[in-house]
mmCIF file of C-alpha atoms and ligand atoms in Angstrom:
data_model
loop_
_atom_site.group_PDB
_atom_site.id
_atom_site.type_symbol
_atom_site.label_atom_id
_atom_site.label_comp_id
_atom_site.label_asym_id
_atom_site.label_seq_id
_atom_site.Cartn_x
_atom_site.Cartn_y
_atom_site.Cartn_z
ATOM 1 C CA MET A 1 14.524 5.574 24.326
ATOM 2 C CA ILE A 2 16.198 4.176 21.165
ATOM 3 C CA PHE A 3 15.260 7.193 19.025
ATOM 4 C CA ARG A 4 15.396 10.916 19.785
ATOM 5 C CA ASP A 5 12.149 11.926 21.316
ATOM 6 C CA ASP A 6 11.755 14.640 18.720
ATOM 7 C CA ALA A 7 12.441 12.392 15.689
ATOM 8 C CA LEU A 8 8.961 12.918 14.403
ATOM 9 C CA LYS A 9 8.103 16.122 16.178
ATOM 10 C CA GLY A 10 5.376 18.058 14.357
ATOM 11 C CA LYS A 11 4.394 15.109 12.044
ATOM 12 C CA VAL A 12 0.915 13.732 11.963
ATOM 13 C CA ALA A 13 0.448 9.927 11.684
ATOM 14 C CA PHE A 14 -2.720 8.028 10.769
ATOM 15 C CA VAL A 15 -2.674 4.379 11.791
ATOM 16 C CA THR A 16 -5.532 2.114 10.646
ATOM 17 C CA GLY A 17 -6.444 -0.595 13.160
ATOM 18 C CA GLY A 18 -4.392 1.443 15.651
ATOM 19 C CA GLY A 19 -6.407 0.299 18.785
ATOM 20 C CA THR A 20 -5.140 -3.263 19.046
ATOM 21 C CA GLY A 21 -2.054 -5.478 18.586
ATOM 22 C CA ILE A 22 0.614 -4.339 16.211
ATOM 23 C CA GLY A 23 -1.292 -1.173 15.213
ATOM 24 C CA ARG A 24 -1.582 -0.114 18.785
ATOM 25 C CA GLY A 25 2.185 -0.647 19.225
ATOM 26 C CA ILE A 26 2.950 1.391 16.036
ATOM 27 C CA ALA A 27 0.764 4.240 17.361
ATOM 28 C CA LEU A 28 2.541 4.217 20.693
ATOM 29 C CA GLU A 29 6.037 4.282 19.311
ATOM 30 C CA LEU A 30 5.184 7.020 16.763
ATOM 31 C CA SER A 31 3.766 9.149 19.560
ATOM 32 C CA ARG A 32 6.861 8.577 21.811
ATOM 33 C CA VAL A 33 8.903 10.372 19.221
ATOM 34 C CA GLY A 34 6.705 13.391 18.823
ATOM 35 C CA ALA A 35 4.057 12.498 16.243
ATOM 36 C CA LYS A 36 0.364 13.375 16.589
ATOM 37 C CA LEU A 37 -1.801 10.383 16.094
ATOM 38 C CA ILE A 38 -5.095 9.558 14.427
ATOM 39 C CA ILE A 39 -6.245 5.997 14.996
ATOM 40 C CA ALA A 40 -9.394 4.477 13.437
ATOM 41 C CA SER A 41 -11.115 1.143 13.124
ATOM 42 C CA ARG A 42 -14.597 -0.402 13.379
ATOM 43 C CA SER A 43 -14.775 -0.637 17.189
ATOM 44 C CA LEU A 44 -14.582 2.383 19.450
ATOM 45 C CA GLU A 45 -13.929 0.011 22.350
ATOM 46 C CA HIS A 46 -10.662 -0.951 20.714
ATOM 47 C CA LEU A 47 -9.610 2.620 20.032
ATOM 48 C CA GLU A 48 -10.532 4.583 23.244
ATOM 49 C CA PRO A 49 -8.088 2.924 25.647
ATOM 50 C CA THR A 50 -5.212 3.277 23.215
ATOM 51 C CA ALA A 51 -6.038 6.986 22.601
ATOM 52 C CA ARG A 52 -5.850 7.448 26.405
ATOM 53 C CA GLU A 53 -2.504 5.635 26.554
ATOM 54 C CA ILE A 54 -1.095 7.885 23.780
ATOM 55 C CA GLU A 55 -2.363 11.003 25.635
ATOM 56 C CA ALA A 56 -0.796 9.772 28.867
ATOM 57 C CA LEU A 57 2.488 9.843 26.970
ATOM 58 C CA GLY A 58 1.911 13.556 26.402
ATOM 59 C CA ALA A 59 1.038 13.259 22.731
ATOM 60 C CA GLU A 60 -2.062 14.458 20.905
ATOM 61 C CA CYS A 61 -4.452 11.794 19.572
ATOM 62 C CA PHE A 62 -7.942 11.437 18.272
ATOM 63 C CA TYR A 63 -9.833 8.329 17.301
ATOM 64 C CA MET A 64 -12.726 7.668 14.925
ATOM 65 C CA GLN A 65 -14.871 4.862 13.922
ATOM 66 C CA MET A 66 -14.082 3.676 10.279
ATOM 67 C CA ASP A 67 -14.483 0.615 8.166
ATOM 68 C CA VAL A 68 -11.574 0.637 5.626
ATOM 69 C CA ARG A 69 -13.940 -1.144 3.138
ATOM 70 C CA VAL A 70 -16.334 1.791 3.207
ATOM 71 C CA ARG A 71 -14.773 4.727 1.381
ATOM 72 C CA PRO A 72 -16.934 7.495 2.904
ATOM 73 C CA THR A 73 -15.850 6.461 6.369
ATOM 74 C CA VAL A 74 -12.211 6.732 5.295
ATOM 75 C CA ASP A 75 -12.746 10.118 3.645
ATOM 76 C CA HIS A 76 -14.360 11.347 6.804
ATOM 77 C CA VAL A 77 -11.399 10.490 8.969
ATOM 78 C CA VAL A 78 -8.962 12.166 6.486
ATOM 79 C CA GLU A 79 -11.150 15.283 6.435
ATOM 80 C CA GLU A 80 -11.332 15.406 10.140
ATOM 81 C CA ALA A 81 -7.571 14.893 10.506
ATOM 82 C CA ILE A 82 -6.881 17.795 8.111
ATOM 83 C CA GLN A 83 -9.352 19.995 10.010
ATOM 84 C CA ARG A 84 -7.883 19.197 13.482
ATOM 85 C CA PHE A 85 -4.205 18.640 12.797
ATOM 86 C CA GLY A 86 -3.664 20.511 9.470
ATOM 87 C CA GLY A 87 -2.740 17.511 7.389
ATOM 88 C CA ILE A 88 -1.314 13.985 7.402
ATOM 89 C CA ASP A 89 2.413 13.161 6.980
ATOM 90 C CA ILE A 90 2.453 9.425 7.703
ATOM 91 C CA LEU A 91 -0.018 6.754 6.877
ATOM 92 C CA VAL A 92 0.287 3.215 8.235
ATOM 93 C CA ASN A 93 -2.080 0.702 6.546
ATOM 94 C CA ASN A 94 -2.179 -1.836 9.310
ATOM 95 C CA ALA A 95 -5.840 -2.948 9.463
ATOM 96 C CA ALA A 96 -6.345 -6.555 8.386
ATOM 97 C CA GLY A 97 -8.448 -9.643 8.670
ATOM 98 C CA ASN A 98 -7.452 -13.239 8.467
ATOM 99 C CA PHE A 99 -8.701 -16.697 9.449
ATOM 100 C CA LEU A 100 -7.775 -20.126 8.339
ATOM 101 C CA VAL A 101 -10.133 -21.880 5.871
ATOM 102 C CA PRO A 102 -9.560 -24.434 3.151
ATOM 103 C CA PHE A 103 -9.943 -22.745 -0.232
ATOM 104 C CA GLU A 104 -12.593 -25.105 -1.469
ATOM 105 C CA ASP A 105 -14.758 -24.223 1.536
ATOM 106 C CA MET A 106 -14.156 -20.416 1.408
ATOM 107 C CA SER A 107 -17.374 -18.562 0.598
ATOM 108 C CA GLU A 108 -17.399 -15.616 -1.657
ATOM 109 C CA ASN A 109 -18.183 -13.428 1.383
ATOM 110 C CA ALA A 110 -15.179 -14.909 3.215
ATOM 111 C CA TRP A 111 -12.928 -14.067 0.259
ATOM 112 C CA ARG A 112 -14.469 -10.580 -0.132
ATOM 113 C CA SER A 113 -14.211 -9.778 3.562
ATOM 114 C CA VAL A 114 -10.480 -10.366 3.737
ATOM 115 C CA VAL A 115 -9.555 -9.000 0.348
ATOM 116 C CA GLY A 116 -11.918 -6.077 1.097
ATOM 117 C CA ILE A 117 -10.124 -5.219 4.356
ATOM 118 C CA ASP A 118 -6.510 -5.890 3.318
ATOM 119 C CA LEU A 119 -6.354 -4.841 -0.320
ATOM 120 C CA ASP A 120 -9.392 -2.559 -0.944
ATOM 121 C CA GLY A 121 -8.901 -0.936 2.457
ATOM 122 C CA THR A 122 -5.258 -0.098 1.605
ATOM 123 C CA PHE A 123 -6.382 1.358 -1.733
ATOM 124 C CA HIS A 124 -9.101 3.561 -0.091
ATOM 125 C CA CYS A 125 -6.727 4.892 2.702
ATOM 126 C CA THR A 126 -3.812 5.339 0.406
ATOM 127 C CA GLN A 127 -5.691 7.189 -2.253
ATOM 128 C CA ALA A 128 -7.523 9.391 0.183
ATOM 129 C CA VAL A 129 -4.335 10.336 2.160
ATOM 130 C CA GLY A 130 -2.166 10.403 -1.054
ATOM 131 C CA ARG A 131 -4.475 12.908 -2.811
ATOM 132 C CA HIS A 132 -4.185 15.223 0.188
ATOM 133 C CA MET A 133 -0.365 14.744 0.428
ATOM 134 C CA ILE A 134 -0.026 15.582 -3.365
ATOM 135 C CA ALA A 135 -2.250 18.644 -3.086
ATOM 136 C CA ARG A 136 -0.342 19.925 -0.073
ATOM 137 C CA GLY A 137 3.001 19.342 -1.940
ATOM 138 C CA GLY A 138 5.082 18.414 1.193
ATOM 139 C CA GLY A 139 5.654 14.742 0.483
ATOM 140 C CA GLY A 140 4.841 12.050 2.971
ATOM 141 C CA SER A 141 5.406 8.435 3.985
ATOM 142 C CA VAL A 142 3.096 5.459 3.551
ATOM 143 C CA ILE A 143 3.861 2.237 5.311
ATOM 144 C CA ASN A 144 1.889 -1.008 4.491
ATOM 145 C CA ILE A 145 1.990 -3.836 6.963
ATOM 146 C CA VAL A 146 2.075 -7.078 5.108
ATOM 147 C CA PHE A 147 2.977 -10.722 5.960
ATOM 148 C CA SER A 148 5.300 -13.285 4.304
ATOM 149 C CA GLY A 149 2.228 -15.068 2.764
ATOM 150 C CA ALA A 150 2.576 -12.341 0.101
ATOM 151 C CA TRP A 151 5.378 -14.338 -1.410
ATOM 152 C CA GLN A 152 5.606 -17.644 0.470
ATOM 153 C CA ALA A 153 2.970 -20.359 0.478
ATOM 154 C CA ALA A 154 1.150 -22.000 3.335
ATOM 155 C CA PRO A 155 -2.216 -23.647 3.257
ATOM 156 C CA TYR A 156 -5.605 -22.155 4.341
ATOM 157 C CA ASP A 157 -4.880 -18.400 4.166
ATOM 158 C CA ALA A 158 -4.988 -17.999 0.325
ATOM 159 C CA HIS A 159 -7.317 -14.911 0.639
ATOM 160 C CA ALA A 160 -4.961 -13.040 2.921
ATOM 161 C CA ALA A 161 -1.875 -14.101 0.970
ATOM 162 C CA ALA A 162 -3.487 -12.944 -2.302
ATOM 163 C CA ALA A 163 -4.562 -9.586 -0.710
ATOM 164 C CA LYS A 164 -1.150 -8.815 0.853
ATOM 165 C CA ALA A 165 0.660 -9.753 -2.419
ATOM 166 C CA GLY A 166 -1.533 -7.086 -3.984
ATOM 167 C CA VAL A 167 -0.607 -4.659 -1.262
ATOM 168 C CA LEU A 168 3.069 -5.436 -1.802
ATOM 169 C CA ALA A 169 2.712 -4.818 -5.565
ATOM 170 C CA LEU A 170 0.877 -1.541 -4.792
ATOM 171 C CA THR A 171 3.770 -0.525 -2.504
ATOM 172 C CA ARG A 172 6.242 -0.880 -5.301
ATOM 173 C CA SER A 173 4.035 0.732 -8.020
ATOM 174 C CA LEU A 174 3.263 3.744 -5.944
ATOM 175 C CA ALA A 175 6.807 4.161 -4.717
ATOM 176 C CA VAL A 176 7.763 4.772 -8.385
ATOM 177 C CA GLU A 177 4.700 6.699 -9.253
ATOM 178 C CA TRP A 178 4.659 9.012 -6.384
ATOM 179 C CA SER A 179 8.362 9.624 -6.072
ATOM 180 C CA ARG A 180 7.855 12.872 -8.031
ATOM 181 C CA HIS A 181 5.623 13.997 -5.200
ATOM 182 C CA GLY A 182 8.109 13.131 -2.527
ATOM 183 C CA ILE A 183 5.905 10.425 -1.135
ATOM 184 C CA ARG A 184 7.789 7.356 -0.053
ATOM 185 C CA VAL A 185 5.871 4.050 0.055
ATOM 186 C CA ASN A 186 7.335 1.110 1.892
ATOM 187 C CA ALA A 187 6.140 -2.205 3.571
ATOM 188 C CA ILE A 188 7.016 -3.971 6.786
ATOM 189 C CA SER A 189 6.545 -7.744 7.041
ATOM 190 C CA PRO A 190 6.465 -8.746 10.777
ATOM 191 C CA GLY A 191 7.353 -12.304 11.728
ATOM 192 C CA PRO A 192 5.214 -13.967 14.395
ATOM 193 C CA ILE A 193 4.635 -11.281 17.083
ATOM 194 C CA ARG A 194 4.063 -12.291 20.678
ATOM 195 C CA GLY A 195 0.639 -11.768 22.145
ATOM 196 C CA THR A 196 -1.170 -10.823 18.917
ATOM 197 C CA GLU A 197 -4.429 -11.796 17.407
ATOM 198 C CA GLY A 198 -2.701 -12.673 14.150
ATOM 199 C CA VAL A 199 -0.606 -15.302 15.812
ATOM 200 C CA ARG A 200 -3.558 -16.600 17.809
ATOM 201 C CA ARG A 201 -5.588 -17.101 14.668
ATOM 202 C CA LEU A 202 -2.932 -18.568 12.396
ATOM 203 C CA SER A 203 -1.182 -20.946 14.810
ATOM 204 C CA ALA A 204 -3.910 -21.737 17.385
ATOM 205 C CA GLY A 205 -2.801 -24.740 19.448
ATOM 206 C CA ALA A 206 0.957 -24.112 19.034
ATOM 207 C CA THR A 207 2.982 -23.323 22.099
ATOM 208 C CA GLU A 208 5.175 -20.172 22.334
ATOM 209 C CA ALA A 209 8.190 -22.528 22.168
ATOM 210 C CA ASP A 210 6.766 -24.058 18.921
ATOM 211 C CA ARG A 211 6.365 -20.614 17.437
ATOM 212 C CA ALA A 212 9.775 -19.434 18.536
ATOM 213 C CA GLY A 213 11.336 -22.668 17.156
ATOM 214 C CA GLY A 214 10.442 -21.637 13.612
ATOM 215 C CA VAL A 215 12.399 -18.462 13.901
ATOM 216 C CA PRO A 216 16.243 -18.589 13.345
ATOM 217 C CA LEU A 217 16.810 -15.996 16.085
ATOM 218 C CA GLY A 218 14.979 -18.329 18.418
ATOM 219 C CA ARG A 219 12.200 -16.098 19.701
ATOM 220 C CA MET A 220 9.014 -14.434 18.629
ATOM 221 C CA GLY A 221 9.073 -10.722 17.824
ATOM 222 C CA GLU A 222 7.779 -8.031 20.251
ATOM 223 C CA ILE A 223 5.122 -5.474 19.222
ATOM 224 C CA GLU A 224 7.476 -2.583 19.926
ATOM 225 C CA GLU A 225 9.839 -3.989 17.350
ATOM 226 C CA ILE A 226 7.459 -3.374 14.571
ATOM 227 C CA GLY A 227 6.827 0.147 15.977
ATOM 228 C CA TRP A 228 10.589 0.936 15.861
ATOM 229 C CA ALA A 229 10.729 -0.191 12.269
ATOM 230 C CA CYS A 230 7.808 2.142 11.507
ATOM 231 C CA VAL A 231 9.623 5.076 13.217
ATOM 232 C CA PHE A 232 12.767 4.487 11.169
ATOM 233 C CA LEU A 233 10.865 4.159 7.885
ATOM 234 C CA ALA A 234 8.758 7.255 8.576
ATOM 235 C CA SER A 235 11.759 9.339 9.676
ATOM 236 C CA ASP A 236 14.296 11.265 7.624
ATOM 237 C CA ALA A 237 16.830 8.534 8.319
ATOM 238 C CA ALA A 238 14.971 6.612 5.616
ATOM 239 C CA ALA A 239 14.629 9.515 3.273
ATOM 240 C CA PHE A 240 16.290 7.508 0.384
ATOM 241 C CA ILE A 241 14.283 4.236 0.957
ATOM 242 C CA THR A 242 11.152 3.706 -0.986
ATOM 243 C CA GLY A 243 9.554 0.682 -2.547
ATOM 244 C CA GLU A 244 11.178 -1.650 -0.042
ATOM 245 C CA CYS A 245 9.641 -4.316 2.176
ATOM 246 C CA LEU A 246 11.509 -4.647 5.499
ATOM 247 C CA SER A 247 11.127 -8.014 7.158
ATOM 248 C CA VAL A 248 11.158 -7.745 10.931
ATOM 249 C CA ASP A 249 11.103 -11.441 11.666
ATOM 250 C CA GLY A 250 14.374 -12.917 13.013
ATOM 251 C CA ALA A 251 15.102 -14.312 9.526
ATOM 252 C CA ARG A 252 11.929 -16.391 9.538
ATOM 253 C CA ASN A 253 11.287 -15.483 5.979
ATOM 254 C CA GLN A 254 14.779 -16.557 4.840
ATOM 255 C CA LEU A 255 13.763 -20.199 5.766
ATOM 256 C CA GLY A 256 10.937 -20.409 3.323
ATOM 257 C CA ARG A 257 8.537 -22.913 4.722
ATOM 258 C CA SER A 258 11.238 -25.488 5.393
ATOM 259 C CA ILE A 259 11.866 -26.610 8.969
ATOM 260 C CA LEU A 260 14.889 -25.733 10.962
ATOM 261 C CA ARG A 261 17.435 -28.425 10.762
ATOM 262 C CA THR A 262 20.029 -29.330 13.313
ATOM 263 C CA PRO A 263 23.603 -29.168 11.936
ATOM 264 C CA PRO A 264 24.762 -32.437 10.446
ATOM 265 C CA GLN A 265 27.099 -34.217 12.695
ATOM 266 C CA ARG A 266 30.634 -34.179 11.030
ATOM 267 C CA PRO A 267 33.843 -35.019 12.694
ATOM 268 C CA ARG A 268 35.905 -31.916 13.218
ATOM 269 C CA PRO A 269 39.194 -31.917 11.316
ATOM 270 C CA GLU A 270 42.154 -32.662 13.599
HETATM 271 C C1 HXC B 1 -14.615 -19.677 7.397
HETATM 272 C C2 HXC B 1 -15.317 -17.475 7.829
HETATM 273 C C3 HXC B 1 -14.521 -17.496 9.082
HETATM 274 C C4 HXC B 1 -13.871 -18.685 9.403
HETATM 275 C C5 HXC B 1 -15.626 -15.653 8.896
HETATM 276 N N1 HXC B 1 -15.922 -16.311 7.825
HETATM 277 N N2 HXC B 1 -14.747 -16.294 9.677
HETATM 278 N N3 HXC B 1 -15.314 -18.471 7.048
HETATM 279 N N4 HXC B 1 -13.885 -19.725 8.492
HETATM 280 N N5 HXC B 1 -13.084 -18.718 10.543
HETATM 281 C C6 HXC B 1 -16.793 -15.937 6.724
HETATM 282 C C7 HXC B 1 -18.190 -15.723 7.217
HETATM 283 O O1 HXC B 1 -18.897 -16.880 7.380
HETATM 284 C C8 HXC B 1 -18.785 -14.850 6.095
HETATM 285 O O2 HXC B 1 -19.175 -15.597 5.017
HETATM 286 C C9 HXC B 1 -17.594 -13.957 5.797
HETATM 287 O O3 HXC B 1 -16.417 -14.671 6.164
HETATM 288 C C10 HXC B 1 -17.619 -12.543 6.433
HETATM 289 O O4 HXC B 1 -17.704 -12.765 7.851
HETATM 290 P P1 HXC B 1 -18.157 -11.672 8.818
HETATM 291 O O5 HXC B 1 -18.031 -12.213 10.261
HETATM 292 O O6 HXC B 1 -19.565 -11.237 8.382
HETATM 293 O O7 HXC B 1 -17.152 -10.496 8.458
HETATM 294 P P2 HXC B 1 -16.817 -9.230 9.268
HETATM 295 O O8 HXC B 1 -17.703 -8.936 10.406
HETATM 296 O O9 HXC B 1 -16.587 -8.168 8.198
HETATM 297 O O10 HXC B 1 -15.331 -9.557 9.936
HETATM 298 C C11 HXC B 1 -14.130 -9.674 9.140
HETATM 299 C C12 HXC B 1 -13.371 -10.932 9.540
HETATM 300 C C13 HXC B 1 -13.172 -11.043 11.130
HETATM 301 C C14 HXC B 1 -12.099 -10.892 8.756
HETATM 302 C C15 HXC B 1 -14.194 -12.196 9.095
HETATM 303 O O11 HXC B 1 -12.472 -12.264 11.336
HETATM 304 C C16 HXC B 1 -12.403 -9.858 11.593
HETATM 305 O O12 HXC B 1 -13.012 -8.821 12.018
HETATM 306 N N6 HXC B 1 -11.078 -9.860 11.668
HETATM 307 C C17 HXC B 1 -10.260 -8.796 12.145
HETATM 308 C C18 HXC B 1 -9.145 -9.259 13.159
HETATM 309 C C19 HXC B 1 -8.158 -10.176 12.482
HETATM 310 O O13 HXC B 1 -8.509 -10.940 11.557
HETATM 311 N N7 HXC B 1 -6.924 -10.082 12.929
HETATM 312 C C20 HXC B 1 -5.815 -10.897 12.367
HETATM 313 C C21 HXC B 1 -5.002 -10.125 11.420
HETATM 314 S S1 HXC B 1 -3.584 -11.126 11.218
HETATM 315 P P3 HXC B 1 -20.680 -16.067 4.760
HETATM 316 O O14 HXC B 1 -20.631 -16.723 3.381
HETATM 317 O O15 HXC B 1 -21.013 -16.987 5.831
HETATM 318 O O16 HXC B 1 -21.500 -14.789 4.698
HETATM 319 C C22 HXC B 1 -2.998 -11.221 9.738
HETATM 320 C C23 HXC B 1 -1.732 -12.065 9.379
HETATM 321 C C24 HXC B 1 -1.003 -12.540 10.541
HETATM 322 O O17 HXC B 1 -3.546 -10.696 8.853
HETATM 323 C C25 HXC B 1 0.214 -13.394 10.235
HETATM 324 C C26 HXC B 1 0.717 -14.133 11.577
HETATM 325 C C27 HXC B 1 2.019 -14.904 11.358
HETATM 326 P P1 NAP B 2 -5.309 -7.380 15.182
HETATM 327 O O1 NAP B 2 -4.949 -6.960 16.566
HETATM 328 O O2 NAP B 2 -6.548 -8.186 14.982
HETATM 329 O O3 NAP B 2 -5.350 -6.054 14.289
HETATM 330 C C1 NAP B 2 -6.143 -5.886 13.227
HETATM 331 C C2 NAP B 2 -6.761 -4.415 13.380
HETATM 332 O O4 NAP B 2 -7.467 -4.168 12.140
HETATM 333 C C3 NAP B 2 -7.754 -4.311 14.560
HETATM 334 O O5 NAP B 2 -7.401 -3.203 15.332
HETATM 335 C C4 NAP B 2 -9.076 -4.103 13.906
HETATM 336 O O6 NAP B 2 -9.894 -3.257 14.662
HETATM 337 C C5 NAP B 2 -8.719 -3.468 12.490
HETATM 338 N N1 NAP B 2 -9.614 -3.820 11.521
HETATM 339 C C6 NAP B 2 -10.046 -5.055 11.067
HETATM 340 N N2 NAP B 2 -10.919 -4.888 10.086
HETATM 341 C C7 NAP B 2 -11.114 -3.580 9.915
HETATM 342 C C8 NAP B 2 -11.956 -2.748 9.003
HETATM 343 N N3 NAP B 2 -12.812 -3.388 8.158
HETATM 344 N N4 NAP B 2 -11.855 -1.454 9.068
HETATM 345 C C9 NAP B 2 -10.997 -0.848 9.952
HETATM 346 N N5 NAP B 2 -10.214 -1.549 10.750
HETATM 347 C C10 NAP B 2 -10.286 -2.920 10.759
HETATM 348 O O7 NAP B 2 -4.116 -8.134 14.457
HETATM 349 P P2 NAP B 2 -2.471 -7.983 14.564
HETATM 350 O O8 NAP B 2 -1.998 -9.395 14.700
HETATM 351 O O9 NAP B 2 -2.059 -6.889 15.444
HETATM 352 O O10 NAP B 2 -2.234 -7.639 12.984
HETATM 353 C C11 NAP B 2 -1.928 -6.259 12.585
HETATM 354 C C12 NAP B 2 -1.301 -6.332 11.248
HETATM 355 O O11 NAP B 2 0.003 -6.993 11.293
HETATM 356 C C13 NAP B 2 -2.069 -6.938 10.151
HETATM 357 O O12 NAP B 2 -1.897 -6.150 8.892
HETATM 358 C C14 NAP B 2 -1.420 -8.283 9.943
HETATM 359 O O13 NAP B 2 -1.581 -8.746 8.658
HETATM 360 C C15 NAP B 2 0.027 -7.893 10.226
HETATM 361 N N6 NAP B 2 0.833 -9.087 10.666
HETATM 362 C C16 NAP B 2 0.703 -9.577 11.940
HETATM 363 C C17 NAP B 2 1.518 -10.591 12.322
HETATM 364 C C18 NAP B 2 1.468 -11.043 13.790
HETATM 365 O O14 NAP B 2 2.344 -11.919 14.201
HETATM 366 N N7 NAP B 2 0.428 -10.767 14.504
HETATM 367 C C19 NAP B 2 2.560 -11.138 11.490
HETATM 368 C C20 NAP B 2 2.630 -10.572 10.215
HETATM 369 C C21 NAP B 2 1.816 -9.556 9.842
HETATM 370 P P3 NAP B 2 -11.435 -3.296 14.796
HETATM 371 O O15 NAP B 2 -11.836 -4.696 15.095
HETATM 372 O O16 NAP B 2 -11.771 -2.241 15.819
HETATM 373 O O17 NAP B 2 -11.972 -2.879 13.388
#
């Protein structure tokens, strides 16, 4: 254990898209340090096995079907969480959609689908949970999962880049607006994370060595590493951090979209 196992004892965390990939990893790491979990997404088959894993760690968890684009389904999860656990302290907006498509071929539905999940979904969940946090008066922590497309360009994912740029702007705006309520709002930008759907979709055909080669630290990230960043940002160790975006990416984002260069060969001075 890197963190104390009671670092988030008594806290309640709601992770959207918490059944698979990075969201599952975040839910597991939060539960290892004492949080109670709510995980929700469209597919119960994604959620049920993760909920069982969390319970096997000795933590409380419940899961519910929800489409972040459909506000009543979000409100229903929030109401149920308040009913069962007494409230929500931590919200992780992780649910997302992405696929590569040339912009000129992108249908309106394709645009709406991704912007609807990533940006509208973050609005729905953050407003529903934020209203509850404000009414309760105990503060809270909101963590938005973004990706470097929010500020760096690459072809064929303009819908997701635009949506995540919106999520990043929302992160900063709300950090300022909700400071008076003691609600901190931060983002995490993962680099390429091994074994995830996001990597599979955005770099299909690349080998793991290709993907690691684009990262200065020379490897892909692990799912747990995003979970640990979440534990830190949700904990009191980050009590003075709000409005920030933490890149967990082995310095991938410092490179821009340039390729790694080998050092120029220069004779060493005698
Ligand atoms: C072109 C596509 C398409 C594709 C879907 N569409 N896939 N267009 N290329 N590959 C179009 C459809 O034709 C349709 O438009 C519209 O998008 C909506 O499609 P649906 O299948 O009806 O949508 P829905 O069932 O709501 O599913 C949402 C989805 C899907 C986003 C399209 O892929 C999904 O469920 N994704 C969730 C998982 C995911 O994407 N994970 C990766 C997150 S990674 P028409 O006009 O035909 O009706 C990430 C960044 C990772 O965010 C960064 C890594 C480095
Ligand atoms: P993933 O496994 O496909 O996760 C996406 C999750 O979102 C799924 O659990 C999915 O569950 C849920 N979801 C999708 N649409 C939804 C909707 N309309 N309503 C509710 N839930 C919905 O992909 P991932 O790679 O782990 O990505 C997770 C997050 O990390 C995303 O925000 C992504 O942008 C970010 N990210 C990933 C990487 C990477 O390397 N993978 C890098 C940078 C950023 P259902 O299908 O059950 O709905």
